[in-house]
mmCIF file of C-alpha atoms in Angstrom:
data_model
loop_
_atom_site.group_PDB
_atom_site.id
_atom_site.type_symbol
_atom_site.label_atom_id
_atom_site.label_comp_id
_atom_site.label_asym_id
_atom_site.label_seq_id
_atom_site.Cartn_x
_atom_site.Cartn_y
_atom_site.Cartn_z
ATOM 1 C CA UNK A 1 -120.783 107.861 -39.876
ATOM 2 C CA UNK A 2 -117.082 107.395 -40.715
ATOM 3 C CA UNK A 3 -116.281 107.405 -37.002
ATOM 4 C CA UNK A 4 -118.852 104.669 -36.412
ATOM 5 C CA UNK A 5 -117.328 102.501 -39.187
ATOM 6 C CA UNK A 6 -113.821 103.034 -37.811
ATOM 7 C CA UNK A 7 -114.973 102.075 -34.302
ATOM 8 C CA UNK A 8 -116.722 98.951 -35.620
ATOM 9 C CA UNK A 9 -113.610 97.921 -37.585
ATOM 10 C CA UNK A 10 -111.455 98.451 -34.498
ATOM 11 C CA UNK A 11 -113.780 96.224 -32.452
ATOM 12 C CA UNK A 12 -113.699 93.513 -35.123
ATOM 13 C CA UNK A 13 -109.897 93.628 -35.332
ATOM 14 C CA UNK A 14 -109.576 93.655 -31.551
ATOM 15 C CA UNK A 15 -111.869 90.642 -31.253
ATOM 16 C CA UNK A 16 -109.934 88.753 -33.907
ATOM 17 C CA UNK A 17 -106.628 89.696 -32.346
ATOM 18 C CA UNK A 18 -107.587 88.670 -28.822
ATOM 19 C CA UNK A 19 -109.058 85.384 -30.012
ATOM 20 C CA UNK A 20 -105.871 84.501 -31.867
ATOM 21 C CA UNK A 21 -103.623 85.528 -28.987
ATOM 22 C CA UNK A 22 -105.702 83.538 -26.512
ATOM 23 C CA UNK A 23 -105.177 80.395 -28.594
ATOM 24 C CA UNK A 24 -101.442 81.081 -28.651
ATOM 25 C CA UNK A 25 -101.440 81.638 -24.874
ATOM 26 C CA UNK A 26 -103.272 78.342 -24.295
ATOM 27 C CA UNK A 27 -100.754 76.346 -26.355
ATOM 28 C CA UNK A 28 -97.625 78.194 -25.174
ATOM 29 C CA UNK A 29 -95.540 76.575 -22.450
ATOM 30 C CA UNK A 30 -94.265 78.740 -19.616
ATOM 31 C CA UNK A 31 -90.655 79.833 -20.396
ATOM 32 C CA UNK A 32 -89.402 78.643 -16.976
ATOM 33 C CA UNK A 33 -90.859 75.193 -17.683
ATOM 34 C CA UNK A 34 -89.380 75.200 -21.197
ATOM 35 C CA UNK A 35 -85.977 75.951 -19.690
ATOM 36 C CA UNK A 36 -86.263 72.988 -17.311
ATOM 37 C CA UNK A 37 -87.479 70.709 -20.108
ATOM 38 C CA UNK A 38 -84.481 71.607 -22.263
ATOM 39 C CA UNK A 39 -81.874 71.167 -19.505
ATOM 40 C CA UNK A 40 -82.509 68.075 -17.345
ATOM 41 C CA UNK A 41 -80.988 68.032 -13.866
ATOM 42 C CA UNK A 42 -80.601 64.417 -12.782
ATOM 43 C CA UNK A 43 -78.458 65.278 -9.768
ATOM 44 C CA UNK A 44 -78.523 68.077 -7.201
ATOM 45 C CA UNK A 45 -75.758 68.482 -4.656
ATOM 46 C CA UNK A 46 -74.874 71.122 -2.093
ATOM 47 C CA UNK A 47 -73.171 71.174 1.332
ATOM 48 C CA UNK A 48 -76.001 69.204 2.990
ATOM 49 C CA UNK A 49 -77.551 66.764 0.535
ATOM 50 C CA UNK A 50 -77.067 64.870 -2.668
ATOM 51 C CA UNK A 51 -80.268 64.101 -4.536
ATOM 52 C CA UNK A 52 -80.583 61.999 -7.698
ATOM 53 C CA UNK A 53 -83.340 61.189 -10.152
ATOM 54 C CA UNK A 54 -83.087 57.496 -11.034
ATOM 55 C CA UNK A 55 -84.577 56.653 -14.425
ATOM 56 C CA UNK A 56 -83.312 54.089 -16.932
ATOM 57 C CA UNK A 57 -84.635 55.768 -20.093
ATOM 58 C CA UNK A 58 -86.621 58.797 -21.210
ATOM 59 C CA UNK A 59 -88.680 57.429 -24.126
ATOM 60 C CA UNK A 60 -91.646 55.150 -23.465
ATOM 61 C CA UNK A 61 -94.358 53.431 -25.454
ATOM 62 C CA UNK A 62 -97.995 54.524 -25.108
ATOM 63 C CA UNK A 63 -99.041 51.829 -22.604
ATOM 64 C CA UNK A 64 -95.603 51.164 -21.110
ATOM 65 C CA UNK A 65 -95.226 51.641 -17.338
ATOM 66 C CA UNK A 66 -92.853 54.473 -16.438
ATOM 67 C CA UNK A 67 -90.652 53.515 -13.508
ATOM 68 C CA UNK A 68 -88.436 55.985 -11.706
ATOM 69 C CA UNK A 69 -87.381 57.071 -8.253
ATOM 70 C CA UNK A 70 -85.409 59.701 -6.400
ATOM 71 C CA UNK A 71 -82.683 59.162 -3.858
ATOM 72 C CA UNK A 72 -81.486 61.433 -1.082
ATOM 73 C CA UNK A 73 -78.231 61.248 0.872
ATOM 74 C CA UNK A 74 -77.220 63.478 3.756
ATOM 75 C CA UNK A 75 -73.578 64.544 3.159
ATOM 76 C CA UNK A 76 -73.223 67.413 5.666
ATOM 77 C CA UNK A 77 -70.644 67.838 8.406
ATOM 78 C CA UNK A 78 -72.509 66.181 11.290
ATOM 79 C CA UNK A 79 -73.110 62.472 11.837
ATOM 80 C CA UNK A 80 -76.824 63.037 11.176
ATOM 81 C CA UNK A 81 -79.413 65.715 10.541
ATOM 82 C CA UNK A 82 -83.038 66.049 11.608
ATOM 83 C CA UNK A 83 -85.449 67.298 8.972
ATOM 84 C CA UNK A 84 -89.019 68.473 9.556
ATOM 85 C CA UNK A 85 -92.150 68.019 7.471
ATOM 86 C CA UNK A 86 -94.860 65.556 6.553
ATOM 87 C CA UNK A 87 -94.369 61.793 6.378
ATOM 88 C CA UNK A 88 -93.554 62.119 2.678
ATOM 89 C CA UNK A 89 -90.562 64.369 2.285
ATOM 90 C CA UNK A 90 -89.799 63.726 -1.384
ATOM 91 C CA UNK A 91 -92.708 64.698 -3.624
ATOM 92 C CA UNK A 92 -93.187 63.982 -7.304
ATOM 93 C CA UNK A 93 -94.794 66.080 -10.014
ATOM 94 C CA UNK A 94 -95.498 65.620 -13.716
ATOM 95 C CA UNK A 95 -96.606 68.194 -16.277
ATOM 96 C CA UNK A 96 -96.753 68.641 -20.010
ATOM 97 C CA UNK A 97 -97.019 72.402 -19.519
ATOM 98 C CA UNK A 98 -100.469 72.435 -21.085
ATOM 99 C CA UNK A 99 -103.269 70.246 -19.806
ATOM 100 C CA UNK A 100 -101.634 67.440 -17.774
ATOM 101 C CA UNK A 101 -100.574 68.507 -14.302
ATOM 102 C CA UNK A 102 -99.956 66.182 -11.350
ATOM 103 C CA UNK A 103 -98.529 68.502 -8.712
ATOM 104 C CA UNK A 104 -98.296 66.070 -5.844
ATOM 105 C CA UNK A 105 -99.604 66.593 -2.330
ATOM 106 C CA UNK A 106 -98.328 66.066 1.177
ATOM 107 C CA UNK A 107 -99.803 65.876 4.629
ATOM 108 C CA UNK A 108 -99.564 68.907 6.888
ATOM 109 C CA UNK A 109 -98.368 67.393 10.170
ATOM 110 C CA UNK A 110 -94.896 68.221 11.443
ATOM 111 C CA UNK A 111 -92.777 65.081 11.813
ATOM 112 C CA UNK A 112 -89.089 64.909 12.717
ATOM 113 C CA UNK A 113 -87.000 62.503 10.622
ATOM 114 C CA UNK A 114 -83.362 61.702 11.328
ATOM 115 C CA UNK A 115 -81.087 61.140 8.331
ATOM 116 C CA UNK A 116 -77.696 59.496 8.939
ATOM 117 C CA UNK A 117 -74.659 60.816 7.093
ATOM 118 C CA UNK A 118 -73.798 58.760 4.015
ATOM 119 C CA UNK A 119 -76.957 56.635 4.126
ATOM 120 C CA UNK A 120 -78.873 56.860 0.841
ATOM 121 C CA UNK A 121 -82.622 56.416 0.888
ATOM 122 C CA UNK A 122 -84.504 55.707 -2.330
ATOM 123 C CA UNK A 123 -88.046 56.964 -2.823
ATOM 124 C CA UNK A 124 -90.009 55.214 -5.583
ATOM 125 C CA UNK A 125 -92.382 57.387 -7.592
ATOM 126 C CA UNK A 126 -95.871 57.521 -6.129
ATOM 127 C CA UNK A 127 -98.889 59.290 -7.531
ATOM 128 C CA UNK A 128 -100.398 62.029 -5.420
ATOM 129 C CA UNK A 129 -102.778 64.807 -6.266
ATOM 130 C CA UNK A 130 -106.423 65.443 -6.734
ATOM 131 C CA UNK A 131 -109.151 66.647 -9.042
ATOM 132 C CA UNK A 132 -112.605 68.131 -8.822
ATOM 133 C CA UNK A 133 -115.598 65.909 -9.516
ATOM 134 C CA UNK A 134 -116.914 68.556 -11.896
ATOM 135 C CA UNK A 135 -113.621 68.680 -13.819
ATOM 136 C CA UNK A 136 -114.295 67.829 -17.483
ATOM 137 C CA UNK A 137 -111.402 65.332 -17.205
ATOM 138 C CA UNK A 138 -112.568 63.775 -13.907
ATOM 139 C CA UNK A 139 -112.972 60.321 -15.507
ATOM 140 C CA UNK A 140 -109.391 60.446 -16.789
ATOM 141 C CA UNK A 141 -108.019 61.497 -13.383
ATOM 142 C CA UNK A 142 -110.087 58.885 -11.551
ATOM 143 C CA UNK A 143 -108.586 56.166 -13.755
ATOM 144 C CA UNK A 144 -105.102 57.681 -13.552
ATOM 145 C CA UNK A 145 -105.037 57.707 -9.744
ATOM 146 C CA UNK A 146 -106.730 54.293 -9.472
ATOM 147 C CA UNK A 147 -103.910 52.585 -11.389
ATOM 148 C CA UNK A 148 -100.780 51.961 -9.323
ATOM 149 C CA UNK A 149 -98.351 52.087 -12.270
ATOM 150 C CA UNK A 150 -97.537 55.328 -14.029
ATOM 151 C CA UNK A 151 -98.790 55.316 -17.621
ATOM 152 C CA UNK A 152 -99.130 58.547 -19.540
ATOM 153 C CA UNK A 153 -100.853 59.534 -22.774
ATOM 154 C CA UNK A 154 -98.571 60.277 -25.739
ATOM 155 C CA UNK A 155 -96.707 63.543 -25.275
ATOM 156 C CA UNK A 156 -93.690 65.220 -23.716
ATOM 157 C CA UNK A 157 -93.565 65.652 -19.941
ATOM 158 C CA UNK A 158 -91.347 67.143 -17.260
ATOM 159 C CA UNK A 159 -91.080 64.744 -14.330
ATOM 160 C CA UNK A 160 -89.549 65.995 -11.116
ATOM 161 C CA UNK A 161 -88.806 65.051 -7.539
ATOM 162 C CA UNK A 162 -88.808 67.852 -4.982
ATOM 163 C CA UNK A 163 -87.750 68.009 -1.345
ATOM 164 C CA UNK A 164 -90.763 68.713 0.878
ATOM 165 C CA UNK A 165 -89.117 69.349 4.203
ATOM 166 C CA UNK A 166 -87.586 72.045 6.353
ATOM 167 C CA UNK A 167 -84.278 72.141 8.176
ATOM 168 C CA UNK A 168 -85.664 73.305 11.542
ATOM 169 C CA UNK A 169 -88.786 72.777 13.588
ATOM 170 C CA UNK A 170 -89.585 76.434 12.969
ATOM 171 C CA UNK A 171 -90.341 75.640 9.344
ATOM 172 C CA UNK A 172 -90.729 79.260 8.287
ATOM 173 C CA UNK A 173 -87.663 80.319 6.291
ATOM 174 C CA UNK A 174 -85.982 76.901 6.599
ATOM 175 C CA UNK A 175 -87.619 75.043 3.682
ATOM 176 C CA UNK A 176 -85.065 73.023 1.727
ATOM 177 C CA UNK A 177 -85.311 73.516 -2.033
ATOM 178 C CA UNK A 178 -83.630 70.470 -3.597
ATOM 179 C CA UNK A 179 -85.089 69.361 -6.933
ATOM 180 C CA UNK A 180 -84.184 66.973 -9.747
ATOM 181 C CA UNK A 181 -86.011 66.616 -13.056
ATOM 182 C CA UNK A 182 -85.912 65.390 -16.630
ATOM 183 C CA UNK A 183 -88.045 65.349 -19.751
ATOM 184 C CA UNK A 184 -89.655 62.151 -20.941
ATOM 185 C CA UNK A 185 -91.498 61.337 -24.149
ATOM 186 C CA UNK A 186 -94.390 58.915 -24.502
ATOM 187 C CA UNK A 187 -94.866 57.828 -28.101
#
């Protein structure tokens, strides 16, 4: 009988413990994301490219449009470089690390694009992504993607611009990993 009571108490404690830890897991932000959110990188530069995140401020009102862009400049040794990827080679993503996640999408065709040394191209933020029609938040996402301007609910978000191209036509092992990001707050 004592063994049965001990087993029942262990099950009760285990159930309580897992329920509490699940709540903590759901509200916890991934440590890698926390690191990015605490250390914005508005500029990325290496031997080939200089990339910048262009944003005038990082605090916005609830219904205020959020305007930003990314710029990319080829700075390598040659007069130009050809990059390979979809038609959109700078992608944007937004996350709060919890429920809001716009990962961005790109097309899968392989297009060659020539970038001239020293010529900066600016890429305004564009929404891209998707959602399932049976998603409990489908109405929110439908409205979000239908509106051209970026407006976010109150919260803290990591916004980023990522290079979505490769350095050779044989795209395997030649993906370029430039990224710029910052944290914004919507009050």
